[in-house]
Short mmCIF file of C-alpha atoms and ligand atoms in Angstrom, two decimals:
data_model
loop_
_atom_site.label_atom_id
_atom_site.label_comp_id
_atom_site.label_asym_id
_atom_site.label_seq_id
_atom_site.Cartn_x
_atom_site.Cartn_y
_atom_site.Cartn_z
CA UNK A 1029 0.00 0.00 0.00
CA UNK A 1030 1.56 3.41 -0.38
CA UNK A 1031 1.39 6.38 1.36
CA UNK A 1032 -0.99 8.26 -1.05
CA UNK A 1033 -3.25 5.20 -0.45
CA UNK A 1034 -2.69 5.12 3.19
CA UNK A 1035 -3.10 8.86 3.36
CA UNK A 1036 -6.25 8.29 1.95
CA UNK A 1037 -7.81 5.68 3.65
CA UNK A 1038 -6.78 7.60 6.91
CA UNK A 1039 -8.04 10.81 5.91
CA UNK A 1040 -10.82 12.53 7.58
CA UNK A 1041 -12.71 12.53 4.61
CA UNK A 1042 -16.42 12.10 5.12
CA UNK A 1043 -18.61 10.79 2.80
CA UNK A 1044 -21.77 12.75 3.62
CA UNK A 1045 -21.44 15.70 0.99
CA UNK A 1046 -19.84 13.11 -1.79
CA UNK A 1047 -21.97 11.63 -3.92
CA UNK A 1048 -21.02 9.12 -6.15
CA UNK A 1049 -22.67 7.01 -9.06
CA UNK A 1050 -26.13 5.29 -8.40
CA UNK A 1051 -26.63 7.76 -5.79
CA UNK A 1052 -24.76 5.98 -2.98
CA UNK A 1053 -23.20 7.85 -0.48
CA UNK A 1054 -22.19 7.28 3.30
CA UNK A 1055 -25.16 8.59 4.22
CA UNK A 1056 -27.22 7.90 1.68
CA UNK A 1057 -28.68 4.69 4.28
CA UNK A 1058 -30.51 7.50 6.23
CA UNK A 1059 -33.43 7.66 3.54
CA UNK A 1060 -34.06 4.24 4.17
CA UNK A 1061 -35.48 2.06 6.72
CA UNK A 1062 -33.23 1.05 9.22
CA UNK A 1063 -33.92 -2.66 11.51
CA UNK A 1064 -32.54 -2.89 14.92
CA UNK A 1065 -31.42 0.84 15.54
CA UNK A 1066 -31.60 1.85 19.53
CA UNK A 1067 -33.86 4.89 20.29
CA UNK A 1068 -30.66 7.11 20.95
CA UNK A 1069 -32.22 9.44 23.85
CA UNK A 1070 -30.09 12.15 23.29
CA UNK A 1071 -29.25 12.99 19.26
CA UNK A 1072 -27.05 15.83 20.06
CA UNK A 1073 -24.69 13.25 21.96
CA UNK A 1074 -24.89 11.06 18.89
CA UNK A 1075 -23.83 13.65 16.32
CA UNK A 1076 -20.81 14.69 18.84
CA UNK A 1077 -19.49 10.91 18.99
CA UNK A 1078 -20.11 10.51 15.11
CA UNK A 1079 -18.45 13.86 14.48
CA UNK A 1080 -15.71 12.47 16.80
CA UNK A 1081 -15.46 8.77 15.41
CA UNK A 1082 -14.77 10.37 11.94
CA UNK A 1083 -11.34 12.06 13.10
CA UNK A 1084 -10.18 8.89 14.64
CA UNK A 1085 -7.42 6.53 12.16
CA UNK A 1086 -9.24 3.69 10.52
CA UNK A 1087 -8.61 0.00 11.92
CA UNK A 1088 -8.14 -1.41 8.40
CA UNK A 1089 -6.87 -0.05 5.26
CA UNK A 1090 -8.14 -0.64 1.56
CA UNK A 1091 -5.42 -3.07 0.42
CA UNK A 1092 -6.33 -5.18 3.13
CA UNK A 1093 -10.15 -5.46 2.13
CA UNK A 1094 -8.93 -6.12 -1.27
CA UNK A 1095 -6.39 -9.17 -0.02
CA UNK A 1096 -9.15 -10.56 2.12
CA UNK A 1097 -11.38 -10.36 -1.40
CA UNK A 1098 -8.70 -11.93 -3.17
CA UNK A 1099 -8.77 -14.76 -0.36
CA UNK A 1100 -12.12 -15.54 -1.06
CA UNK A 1101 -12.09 -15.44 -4.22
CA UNK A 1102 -10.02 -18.55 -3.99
CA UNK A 1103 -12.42 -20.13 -1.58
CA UNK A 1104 -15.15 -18.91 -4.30
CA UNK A 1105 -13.30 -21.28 -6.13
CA UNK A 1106 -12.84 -24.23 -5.13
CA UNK A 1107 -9.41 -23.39 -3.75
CA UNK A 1108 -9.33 -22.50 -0.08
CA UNK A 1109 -11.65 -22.63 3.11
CA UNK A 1110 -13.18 -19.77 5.21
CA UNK A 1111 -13.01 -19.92 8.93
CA UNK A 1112 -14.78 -17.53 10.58
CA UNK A 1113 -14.83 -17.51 14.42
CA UNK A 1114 -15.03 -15.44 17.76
CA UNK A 1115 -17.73 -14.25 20.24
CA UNK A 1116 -21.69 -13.94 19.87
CA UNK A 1117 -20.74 -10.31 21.31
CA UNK A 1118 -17.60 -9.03 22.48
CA UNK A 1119 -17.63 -7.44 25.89
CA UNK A 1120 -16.22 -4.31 27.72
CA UNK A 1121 -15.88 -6.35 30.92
CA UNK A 1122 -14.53 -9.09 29.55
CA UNK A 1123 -11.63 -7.54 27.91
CA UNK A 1124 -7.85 -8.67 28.33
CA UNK A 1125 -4.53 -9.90 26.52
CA UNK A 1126 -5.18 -13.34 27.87
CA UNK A 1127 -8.56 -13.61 26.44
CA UNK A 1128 -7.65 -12.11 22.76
CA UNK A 1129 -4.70 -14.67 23.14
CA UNK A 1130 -6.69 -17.57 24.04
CA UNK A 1131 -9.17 -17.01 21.21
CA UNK A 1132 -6.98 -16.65 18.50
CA UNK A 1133 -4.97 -19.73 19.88
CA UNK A 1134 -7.64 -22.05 19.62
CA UNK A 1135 -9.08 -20.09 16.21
CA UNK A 1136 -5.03 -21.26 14.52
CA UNK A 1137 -5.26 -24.74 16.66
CA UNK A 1138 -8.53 -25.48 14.38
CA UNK A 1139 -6.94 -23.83 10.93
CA UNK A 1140 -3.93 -26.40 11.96
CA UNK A 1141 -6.35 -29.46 12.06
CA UNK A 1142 -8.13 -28.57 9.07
CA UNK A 1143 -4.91 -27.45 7.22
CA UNK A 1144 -3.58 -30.43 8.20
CA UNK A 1145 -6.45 -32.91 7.79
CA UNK A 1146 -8.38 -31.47 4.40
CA UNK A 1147 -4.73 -30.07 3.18
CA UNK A 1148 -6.93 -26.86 2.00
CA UNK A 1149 -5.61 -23.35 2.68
CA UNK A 1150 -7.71 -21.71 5.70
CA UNK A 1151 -8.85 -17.84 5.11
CA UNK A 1152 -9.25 -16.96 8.95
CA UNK A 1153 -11.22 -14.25 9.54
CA UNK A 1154 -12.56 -13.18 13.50
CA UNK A 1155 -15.83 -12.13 14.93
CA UNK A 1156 -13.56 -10.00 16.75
CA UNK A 1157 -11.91 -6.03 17.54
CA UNK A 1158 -15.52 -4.73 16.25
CA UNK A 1159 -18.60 -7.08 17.22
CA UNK A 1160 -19.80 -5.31 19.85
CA UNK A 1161 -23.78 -4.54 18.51
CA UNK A 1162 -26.43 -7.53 18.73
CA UNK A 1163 -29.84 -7.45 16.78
CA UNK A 1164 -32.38 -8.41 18.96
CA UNK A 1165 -35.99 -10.48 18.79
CA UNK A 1166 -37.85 -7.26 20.99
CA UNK A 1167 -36.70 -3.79 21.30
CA UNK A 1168 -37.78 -3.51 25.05
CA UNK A 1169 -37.26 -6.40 27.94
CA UNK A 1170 -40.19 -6.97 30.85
CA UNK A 1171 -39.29 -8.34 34.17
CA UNK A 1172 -42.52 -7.81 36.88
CA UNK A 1173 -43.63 -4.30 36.40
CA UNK A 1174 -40.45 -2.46 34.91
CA UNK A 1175 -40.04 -2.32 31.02
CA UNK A 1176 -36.52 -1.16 29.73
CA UNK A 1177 -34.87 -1.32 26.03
CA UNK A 1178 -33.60 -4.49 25.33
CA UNK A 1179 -29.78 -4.91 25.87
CA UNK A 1180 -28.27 -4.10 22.38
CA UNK A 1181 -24.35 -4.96 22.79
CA UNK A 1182 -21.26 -2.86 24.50
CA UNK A 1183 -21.57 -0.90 21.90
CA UNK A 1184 -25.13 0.49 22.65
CA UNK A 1185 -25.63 0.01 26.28
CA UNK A 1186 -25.22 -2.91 28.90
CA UNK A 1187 -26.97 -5.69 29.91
CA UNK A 1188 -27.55 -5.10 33.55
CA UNK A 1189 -31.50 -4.84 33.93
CA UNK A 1190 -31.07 -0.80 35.00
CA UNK A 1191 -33.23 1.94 33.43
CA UNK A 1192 -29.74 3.64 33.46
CA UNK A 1193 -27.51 0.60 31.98
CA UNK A 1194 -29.93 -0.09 29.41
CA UNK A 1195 -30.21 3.97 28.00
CA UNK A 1196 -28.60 4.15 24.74
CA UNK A 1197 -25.35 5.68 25.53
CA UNK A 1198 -23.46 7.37 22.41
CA UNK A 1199 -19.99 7.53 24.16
CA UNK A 1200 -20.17 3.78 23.81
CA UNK A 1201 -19.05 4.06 20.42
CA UNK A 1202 -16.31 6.09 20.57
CA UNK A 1203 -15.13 3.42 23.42
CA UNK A 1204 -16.27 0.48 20.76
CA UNK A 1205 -13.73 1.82 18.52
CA UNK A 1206 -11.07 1.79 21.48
CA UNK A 1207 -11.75 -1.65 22.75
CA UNK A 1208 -11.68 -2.34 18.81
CA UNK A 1209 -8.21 -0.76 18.09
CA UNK A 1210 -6.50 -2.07 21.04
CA UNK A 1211 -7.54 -5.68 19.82
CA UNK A 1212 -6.90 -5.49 16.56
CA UNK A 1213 -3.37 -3.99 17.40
CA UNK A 1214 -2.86 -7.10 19.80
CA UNK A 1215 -3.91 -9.57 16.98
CA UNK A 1216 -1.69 -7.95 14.39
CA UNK A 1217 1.06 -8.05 16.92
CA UNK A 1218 0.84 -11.76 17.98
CA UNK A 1219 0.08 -12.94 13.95
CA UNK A 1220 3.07 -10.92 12.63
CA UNK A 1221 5.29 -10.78 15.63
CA UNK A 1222 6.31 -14.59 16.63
CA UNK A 1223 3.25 -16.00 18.30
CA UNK A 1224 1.73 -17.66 15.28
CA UNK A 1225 5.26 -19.23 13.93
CA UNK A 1226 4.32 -22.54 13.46
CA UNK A 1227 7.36 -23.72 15.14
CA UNK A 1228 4.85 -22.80 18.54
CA UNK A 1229 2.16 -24.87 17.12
CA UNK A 1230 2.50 -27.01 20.15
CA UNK A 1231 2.10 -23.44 22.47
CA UNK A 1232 -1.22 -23.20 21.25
CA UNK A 1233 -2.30 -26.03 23.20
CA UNK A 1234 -3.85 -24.82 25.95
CA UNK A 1235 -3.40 -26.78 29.44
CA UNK A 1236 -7.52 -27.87 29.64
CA UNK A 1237 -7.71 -28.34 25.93
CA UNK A 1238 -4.31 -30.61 25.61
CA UNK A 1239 -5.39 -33.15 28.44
CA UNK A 1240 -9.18 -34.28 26.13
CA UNK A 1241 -9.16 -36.46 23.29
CA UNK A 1242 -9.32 -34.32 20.77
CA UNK A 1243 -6.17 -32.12 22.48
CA UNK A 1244 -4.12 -35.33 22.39
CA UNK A 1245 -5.49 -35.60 18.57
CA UNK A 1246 -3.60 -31.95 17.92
CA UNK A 1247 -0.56 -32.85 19.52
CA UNK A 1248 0.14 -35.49 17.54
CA UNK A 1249 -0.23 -33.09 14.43
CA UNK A 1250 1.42 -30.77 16.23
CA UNK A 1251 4.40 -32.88 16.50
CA UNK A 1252 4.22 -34.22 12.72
CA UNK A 1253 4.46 -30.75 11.76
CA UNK A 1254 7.76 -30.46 13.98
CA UNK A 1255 9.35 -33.37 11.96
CA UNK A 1256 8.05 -31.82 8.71
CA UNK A 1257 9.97 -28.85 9.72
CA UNK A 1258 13.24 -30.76 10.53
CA UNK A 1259 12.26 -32.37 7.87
CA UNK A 1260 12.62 -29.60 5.63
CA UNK A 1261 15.51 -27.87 7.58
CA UNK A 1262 17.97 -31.30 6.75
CA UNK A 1263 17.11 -31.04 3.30
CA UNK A 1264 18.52 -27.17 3.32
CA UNK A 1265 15.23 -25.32 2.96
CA UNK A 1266 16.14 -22.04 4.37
CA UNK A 1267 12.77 -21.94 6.54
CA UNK A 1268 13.58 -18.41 7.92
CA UNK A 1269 13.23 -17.45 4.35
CA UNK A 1270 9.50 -19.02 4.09
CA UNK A 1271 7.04 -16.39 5.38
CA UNK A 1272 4.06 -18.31 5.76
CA UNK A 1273 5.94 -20.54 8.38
CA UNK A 1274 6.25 -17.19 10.84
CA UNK A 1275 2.69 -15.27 10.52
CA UNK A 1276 -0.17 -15.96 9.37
CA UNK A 1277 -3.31 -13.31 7.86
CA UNK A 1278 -5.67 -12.79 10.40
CA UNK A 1279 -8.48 -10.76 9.09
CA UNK A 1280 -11.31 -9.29 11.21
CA UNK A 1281 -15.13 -8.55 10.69
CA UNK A 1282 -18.57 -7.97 12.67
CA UNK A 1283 -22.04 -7.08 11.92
CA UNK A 1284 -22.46 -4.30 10.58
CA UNK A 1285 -25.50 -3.06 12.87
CA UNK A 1286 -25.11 0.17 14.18
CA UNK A 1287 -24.51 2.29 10.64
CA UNK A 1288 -23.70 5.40 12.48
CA UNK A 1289 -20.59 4.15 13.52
CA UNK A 1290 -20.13 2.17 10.15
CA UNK A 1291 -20.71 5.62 8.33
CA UNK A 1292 -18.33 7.34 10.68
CA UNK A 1293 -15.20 5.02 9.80
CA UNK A 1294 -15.97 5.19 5.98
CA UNK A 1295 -13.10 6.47 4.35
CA UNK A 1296 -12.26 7.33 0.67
CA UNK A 1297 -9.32 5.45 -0.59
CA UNK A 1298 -7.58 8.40 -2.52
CA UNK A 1299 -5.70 6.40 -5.15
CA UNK A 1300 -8.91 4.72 -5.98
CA UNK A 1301 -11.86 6.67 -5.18
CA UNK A 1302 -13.27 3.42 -3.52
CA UNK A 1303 -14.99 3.98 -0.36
CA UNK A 1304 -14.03 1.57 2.17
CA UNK A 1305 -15.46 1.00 5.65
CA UNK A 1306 -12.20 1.10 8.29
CA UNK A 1307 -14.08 -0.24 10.89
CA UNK A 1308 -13.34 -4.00 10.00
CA UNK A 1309 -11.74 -5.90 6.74
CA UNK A 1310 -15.00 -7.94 6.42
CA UNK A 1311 -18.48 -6.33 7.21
CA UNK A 1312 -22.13 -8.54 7.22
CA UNK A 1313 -25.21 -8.14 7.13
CA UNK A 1314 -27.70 -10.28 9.65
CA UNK A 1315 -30.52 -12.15 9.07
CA UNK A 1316 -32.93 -9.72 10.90
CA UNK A 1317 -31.46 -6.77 8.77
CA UNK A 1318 -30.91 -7.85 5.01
CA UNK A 1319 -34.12 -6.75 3.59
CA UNK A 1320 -33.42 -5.41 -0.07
CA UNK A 1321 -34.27 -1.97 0.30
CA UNK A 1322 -33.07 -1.42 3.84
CA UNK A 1323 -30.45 0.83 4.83
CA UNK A 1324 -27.96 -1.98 5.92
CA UNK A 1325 -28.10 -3.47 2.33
CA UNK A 1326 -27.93 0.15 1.32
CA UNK A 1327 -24.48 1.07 2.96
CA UNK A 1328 -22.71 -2.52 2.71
CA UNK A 1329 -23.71 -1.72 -1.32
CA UNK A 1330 -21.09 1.14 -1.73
CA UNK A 1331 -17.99 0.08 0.53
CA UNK A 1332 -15.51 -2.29 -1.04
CA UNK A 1333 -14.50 -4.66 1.90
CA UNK A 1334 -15.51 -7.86 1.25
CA UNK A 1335 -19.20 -8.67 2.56
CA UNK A 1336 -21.58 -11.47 3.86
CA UNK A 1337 -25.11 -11.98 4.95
CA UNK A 1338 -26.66 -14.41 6.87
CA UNK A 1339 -29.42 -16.27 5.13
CA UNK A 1340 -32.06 -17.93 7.45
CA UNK A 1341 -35.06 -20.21 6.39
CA UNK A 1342 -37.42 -17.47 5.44
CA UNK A 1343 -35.42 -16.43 2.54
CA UNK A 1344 -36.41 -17.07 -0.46
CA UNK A 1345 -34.49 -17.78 -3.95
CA UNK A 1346 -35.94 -14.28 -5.10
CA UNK A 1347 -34.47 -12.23 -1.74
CA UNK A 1348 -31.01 -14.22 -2.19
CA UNK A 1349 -30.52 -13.57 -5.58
CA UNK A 1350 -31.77 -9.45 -5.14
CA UNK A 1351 -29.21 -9.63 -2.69
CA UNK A 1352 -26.52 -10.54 -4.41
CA UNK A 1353 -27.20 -8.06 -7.41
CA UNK A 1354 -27.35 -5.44 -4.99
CA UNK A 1355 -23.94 -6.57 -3.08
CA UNK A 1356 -22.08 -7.90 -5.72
CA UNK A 1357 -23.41 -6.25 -8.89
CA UNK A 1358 -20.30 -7.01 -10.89
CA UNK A 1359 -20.19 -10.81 -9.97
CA UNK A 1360 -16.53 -10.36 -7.89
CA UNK A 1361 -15.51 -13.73 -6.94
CA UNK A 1362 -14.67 -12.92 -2.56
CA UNK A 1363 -16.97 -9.74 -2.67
CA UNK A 1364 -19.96 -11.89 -1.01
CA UNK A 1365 -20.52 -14.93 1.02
CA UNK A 1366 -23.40 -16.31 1.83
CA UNK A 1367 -23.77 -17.81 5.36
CA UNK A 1368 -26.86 -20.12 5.94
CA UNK A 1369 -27.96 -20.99 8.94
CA UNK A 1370 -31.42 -23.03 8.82
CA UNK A 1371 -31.31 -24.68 11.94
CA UNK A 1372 -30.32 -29.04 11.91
CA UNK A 1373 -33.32 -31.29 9.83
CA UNK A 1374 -33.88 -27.89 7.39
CA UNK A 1375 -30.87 -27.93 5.25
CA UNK A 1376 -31.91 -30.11 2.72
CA UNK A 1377 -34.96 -29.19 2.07
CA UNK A 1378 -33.84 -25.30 1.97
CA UNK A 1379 -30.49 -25.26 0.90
CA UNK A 1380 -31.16 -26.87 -2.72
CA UNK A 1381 -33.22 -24.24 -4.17
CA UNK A 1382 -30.86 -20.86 -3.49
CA UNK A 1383 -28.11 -23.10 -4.58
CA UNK A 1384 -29.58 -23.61 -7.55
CA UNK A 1385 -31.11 -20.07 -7.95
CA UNK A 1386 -27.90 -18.45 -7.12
CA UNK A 1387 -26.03 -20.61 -9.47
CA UNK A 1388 -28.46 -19.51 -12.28
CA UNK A 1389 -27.63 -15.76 -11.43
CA UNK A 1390 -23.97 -16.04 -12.28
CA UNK A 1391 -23.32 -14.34 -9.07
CA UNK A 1392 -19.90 -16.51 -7.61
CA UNK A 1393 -20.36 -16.28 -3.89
CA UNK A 1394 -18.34 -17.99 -0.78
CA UNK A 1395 -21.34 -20.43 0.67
CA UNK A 1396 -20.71 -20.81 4.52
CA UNK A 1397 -22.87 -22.70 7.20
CA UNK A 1398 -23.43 -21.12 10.69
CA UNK A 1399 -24.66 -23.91 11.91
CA UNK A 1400 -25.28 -22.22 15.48
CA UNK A 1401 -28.00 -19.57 15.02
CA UNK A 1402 -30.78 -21.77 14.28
CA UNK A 1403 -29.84 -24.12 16.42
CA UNK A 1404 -30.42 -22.19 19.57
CA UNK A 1405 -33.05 -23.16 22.10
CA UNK A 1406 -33.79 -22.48 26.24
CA UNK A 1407 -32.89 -25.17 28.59
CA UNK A 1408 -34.88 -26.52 31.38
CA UNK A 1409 -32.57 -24.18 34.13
CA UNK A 1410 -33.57 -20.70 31.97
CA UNK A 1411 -30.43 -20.91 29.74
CA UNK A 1412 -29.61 -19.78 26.39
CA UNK A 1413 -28.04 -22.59 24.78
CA UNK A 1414 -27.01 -25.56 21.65
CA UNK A 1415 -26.35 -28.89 21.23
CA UNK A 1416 -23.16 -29.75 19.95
CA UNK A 1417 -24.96 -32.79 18.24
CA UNK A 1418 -27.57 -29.99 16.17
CA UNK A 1419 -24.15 -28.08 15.30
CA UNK A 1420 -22.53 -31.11 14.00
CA UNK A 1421 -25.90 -32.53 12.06
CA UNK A 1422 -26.38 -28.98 10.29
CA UNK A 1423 -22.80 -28.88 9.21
CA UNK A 1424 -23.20 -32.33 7.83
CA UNK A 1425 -26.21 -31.75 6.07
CA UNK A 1426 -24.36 -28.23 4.17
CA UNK A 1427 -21.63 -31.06 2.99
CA UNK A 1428 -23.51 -33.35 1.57
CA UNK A 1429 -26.16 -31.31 -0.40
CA UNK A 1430 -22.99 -29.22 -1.38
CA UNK A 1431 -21.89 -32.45 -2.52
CA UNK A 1432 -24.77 -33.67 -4.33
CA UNK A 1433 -24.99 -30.39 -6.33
CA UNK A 1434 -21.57 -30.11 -6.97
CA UNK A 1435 -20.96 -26.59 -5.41
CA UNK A 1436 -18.29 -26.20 -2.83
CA UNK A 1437 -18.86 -25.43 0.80
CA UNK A 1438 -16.48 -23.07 1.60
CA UNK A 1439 -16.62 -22.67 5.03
CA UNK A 1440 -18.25 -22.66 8.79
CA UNK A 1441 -18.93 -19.64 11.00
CA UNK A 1442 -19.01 -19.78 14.11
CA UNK A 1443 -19.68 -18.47 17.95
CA UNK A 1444 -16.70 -19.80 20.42
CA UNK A 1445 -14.49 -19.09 22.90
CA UNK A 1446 -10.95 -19.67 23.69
CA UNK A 1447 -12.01 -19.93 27.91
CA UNK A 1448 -13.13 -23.37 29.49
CA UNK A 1449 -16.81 -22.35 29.46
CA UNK A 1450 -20.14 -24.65 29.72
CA UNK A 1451 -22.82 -23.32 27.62
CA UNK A 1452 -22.97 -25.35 24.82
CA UNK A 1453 -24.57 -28.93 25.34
CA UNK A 1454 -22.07 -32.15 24.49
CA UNK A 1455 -19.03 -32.53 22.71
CA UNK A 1456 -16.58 -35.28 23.87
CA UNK A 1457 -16.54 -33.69 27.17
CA UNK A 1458 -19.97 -34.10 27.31
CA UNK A 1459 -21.36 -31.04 28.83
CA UNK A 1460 -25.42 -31.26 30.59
CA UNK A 1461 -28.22 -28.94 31.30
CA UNK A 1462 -27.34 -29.15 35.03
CA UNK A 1463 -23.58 -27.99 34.00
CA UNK A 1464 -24.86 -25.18 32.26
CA UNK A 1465 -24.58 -22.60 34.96
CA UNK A 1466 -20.86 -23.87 35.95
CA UNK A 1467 -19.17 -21.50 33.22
CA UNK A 1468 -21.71 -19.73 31.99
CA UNK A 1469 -20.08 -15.85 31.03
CA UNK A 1470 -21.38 -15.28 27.21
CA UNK A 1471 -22.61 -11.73 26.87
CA UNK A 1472 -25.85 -12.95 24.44
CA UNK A 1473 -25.23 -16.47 22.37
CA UNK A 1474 -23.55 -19.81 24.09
CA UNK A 1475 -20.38 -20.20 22.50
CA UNK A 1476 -18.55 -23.73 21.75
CA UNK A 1477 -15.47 -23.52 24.29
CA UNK A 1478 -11.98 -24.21 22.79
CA UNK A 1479 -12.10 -28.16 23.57
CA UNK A 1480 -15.79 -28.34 21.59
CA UNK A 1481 -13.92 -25.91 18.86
CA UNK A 1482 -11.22 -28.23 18.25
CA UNK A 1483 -13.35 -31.47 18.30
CA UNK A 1484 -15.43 -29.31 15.79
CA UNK A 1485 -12.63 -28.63 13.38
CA UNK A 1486 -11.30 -31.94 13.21
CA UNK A 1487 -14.99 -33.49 12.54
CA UNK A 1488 -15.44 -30.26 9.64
CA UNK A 1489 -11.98 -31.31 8.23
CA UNK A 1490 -13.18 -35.58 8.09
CA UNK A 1491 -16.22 -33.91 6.07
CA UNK A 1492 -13.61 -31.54 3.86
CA UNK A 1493 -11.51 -34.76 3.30
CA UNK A 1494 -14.45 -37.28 2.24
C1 LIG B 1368 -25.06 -13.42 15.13
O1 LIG B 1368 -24.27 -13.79 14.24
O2 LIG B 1368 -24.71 -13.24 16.30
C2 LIG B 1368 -26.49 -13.25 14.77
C3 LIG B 1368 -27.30 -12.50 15.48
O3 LIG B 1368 -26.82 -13.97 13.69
P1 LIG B 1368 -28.13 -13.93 12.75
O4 LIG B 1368 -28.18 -12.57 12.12
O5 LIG B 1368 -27.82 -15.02 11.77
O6 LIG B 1368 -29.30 -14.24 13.62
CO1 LIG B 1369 -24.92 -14.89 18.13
#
């Protein structure tokens, strides 16, 4: 990237005032309808943190949005596999080194295992340094006589059941961005810097992961991969020469929810011209927000980072395919994947038909399975939670119609953790109901912990493999 082009991107150049072709601007979202937006009390407040927000550096530059499109485009392909992984909602509490570590260790311990297992490359991308804003099914929560907004993620307000902890608070997004640059900083620093060598793929480990079956599994990978490496160092292969031994691409991305802060970290790439939203490298759009004509579909429609939308069983062939003409008009292998997540027993019956219709469109998107969002149910003891087993038969079920139609699936997304929690159900650890409340510290959706990630991976990279 040069300096013009970094200049740009970093620029306080707002979008508002610039219109560009179609009649898209950064604002242009504001004439349309908008799902999910909080009732910000005070709109003065909001215009101060937006004015603010748009002096602040960008996260991401352009060239990265257009290497994680280039990624794709191989996993459009054919050629490579998308891993997409991190929290249901990031938290200000929660926030440490240790945690960021622990995530992305056991995010590279599952691109090892299906690197290793499938032998496809593995574009890993983060629900991470950004995913702080949760659509929601009410906007207001009930408990006896008191009604309060819903909770709305960190970056709105907070989830204690307080008139004042549940107000919209504009300042949160000026400390969204913090939380979000400090992370990403951390994550470039430990995927460029020494932590993601490969010669510390045993370091990745962690202590309540390596002691389960599925831990012992990646240790004996993890020490095949140390004889490939001596392997290769006898023979004379200069491995301090080989880059992608020492760091690997780490890309983030979030929902793009709240389009107030989206707007305010849209930059103009000055090279280019190409707006490009700073905020994260990859940007979707959720299920509860894609409509055609909305304003998320709107803003994702002019910003060239690489996009995605989650695609549940109400959508029809018609909605998918208007979806992709409006996010990926020029049919740019990477620009869009599609992430489906039906819910286990729906897959074949729904997943044949937008295959087939988005086939016939010509439009060549990345098709992912979340295989956790419609899989989520309330257990016995009040909590929100998923079965392992529903995870598993969804992800099977995306194979094997993938199969039968010939069309690759390119990839799983999904919510986990790097801590020893308990709120998903099973695994080889076999977690209950009545274990539910043990480790129970997600901020909205249960999250696979890192044992139930890696048992995940190695099960996704059998179904890669066959
Ligand atoms: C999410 O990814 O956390 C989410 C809310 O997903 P969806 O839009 O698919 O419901
Ligand atoms: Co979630």
């Amino acid at each position: 990237m040069s300096r013009d082009d970094l200049k740009g991107a970093g620029g306080a150049v707002r979008g508002a005032a610039t219109r560009t072709a179609g009649g898209w601007n950064t604002a242009s979202w504001r004439r349309r309808p908008a799902a999910q937006q909080p009732a910000w009390p005070d709109e003065e407040a909001l215009k101060r943190a937006e004015a603010h927000l748009s002096t602040l550096p960008p996260l991401v530059v352009a060239g990265e949005a257009r290497m994680l499109t280039s990624s794709l485009a191989d996993v459009a392909q054919g050629r490579a596999f998308l891993l997409q992984a991190g929290d249901c909602a990031e938290s200000f509490g929660d926030f440490s080194a240790d945690a960021i570590r622990d995530k992305l260790r056991v995010i590279l311990q599952m691109a090892v295992a299906l690197t290793y297992a499938a032998g496809v490359p593995i574009v890993k991308v983060g629900r991470i340094a950004g995913q702080f804003a949760k659509p929601r099914s009410s906007p207001t929560e009930r408990i006896g006589d008191l009604e309060l907004d819903t909770f709305r993620g960190h970056m709105v307000n907070d989830e204690a059941f307080e008139a004042d902890a549940r107000r919209p608070d504009p300042a949160r997004l000026i400390a969204a961005y913090h939380q979000a640059a400090s992370t990403l900083n951390l994550l470039r620093a430990f995927t460029k810097g020494g932590f993601a060598d490969l010669s510390h793929v045993h370091a990745w480990n962690q202590q309540f992961v390596a002691s389960s079956a599925e831990g012992r599994r990646y240790e004996t990978i993890a020490n095949e991969i140390d004889r490939a490496l001596r392997f290769m160092a006898a023979c004379g292969i200069d491995l301090n020469a080989e880059g992608g031994l020492h760091q690997v691409d780490f890309w983030t991305s979030h929902e793009a929810l709240i389009l107030n802060y989206e707007e305010a970290l849209t930059r103009q790439d000055s090279l280019t011209g190409d707006w490009v939203d700073c905020s994260a490298h990859l940007l979707w759009v959720g299920e509860r927000t894609r409509q055609v004509d909305g304003a998320h579909v709107e803003f994702l429609s002019g910003v060239i980072n690489p996009l995605a939308a989650k695609i549940g069983p109400s959508a029809t062939p018609d909605e998918v395919v208007g979806l992709c003409d409006r996010l990926d008009p020029e049919r740019t292998p990477g620009r869009l994947t599609l992430i489906t997540r039906f819910g286990a027993g729906n897959v074949e019956r729904l997943l044949p038909t937008l295959l087939d219709a988005v086939r016939e469109s010509g439009h060549p998107v990345v098709w992912a399975c979340d295989p956790m969002h419609g899989n989520t149910f309330t257990s016995e003891g009040g909590r929100k939670t998923r079965r392992f087993d529903d995870i598993m038969s969804e992800l099977r079920d995306f194979f094997a119609v993938h199969r039968a139609r010939g069309t690759w699936p390119g990839g799983v997304h999904v919510e986990l953790t790097g801590d020893d929690v308990t709120e998903c159900l099973g695994g080889a650890e076999e977690i209950f109901e009545d274990d539910l409340s043990q480790r129970y510290t997600t901020t909205c959706d249960p999250r696979l912990n890192a044992r139930q990630s890696l048992d995940l991976a190695f099960r996704v990279a059998e179904l890669l493999r066959s």
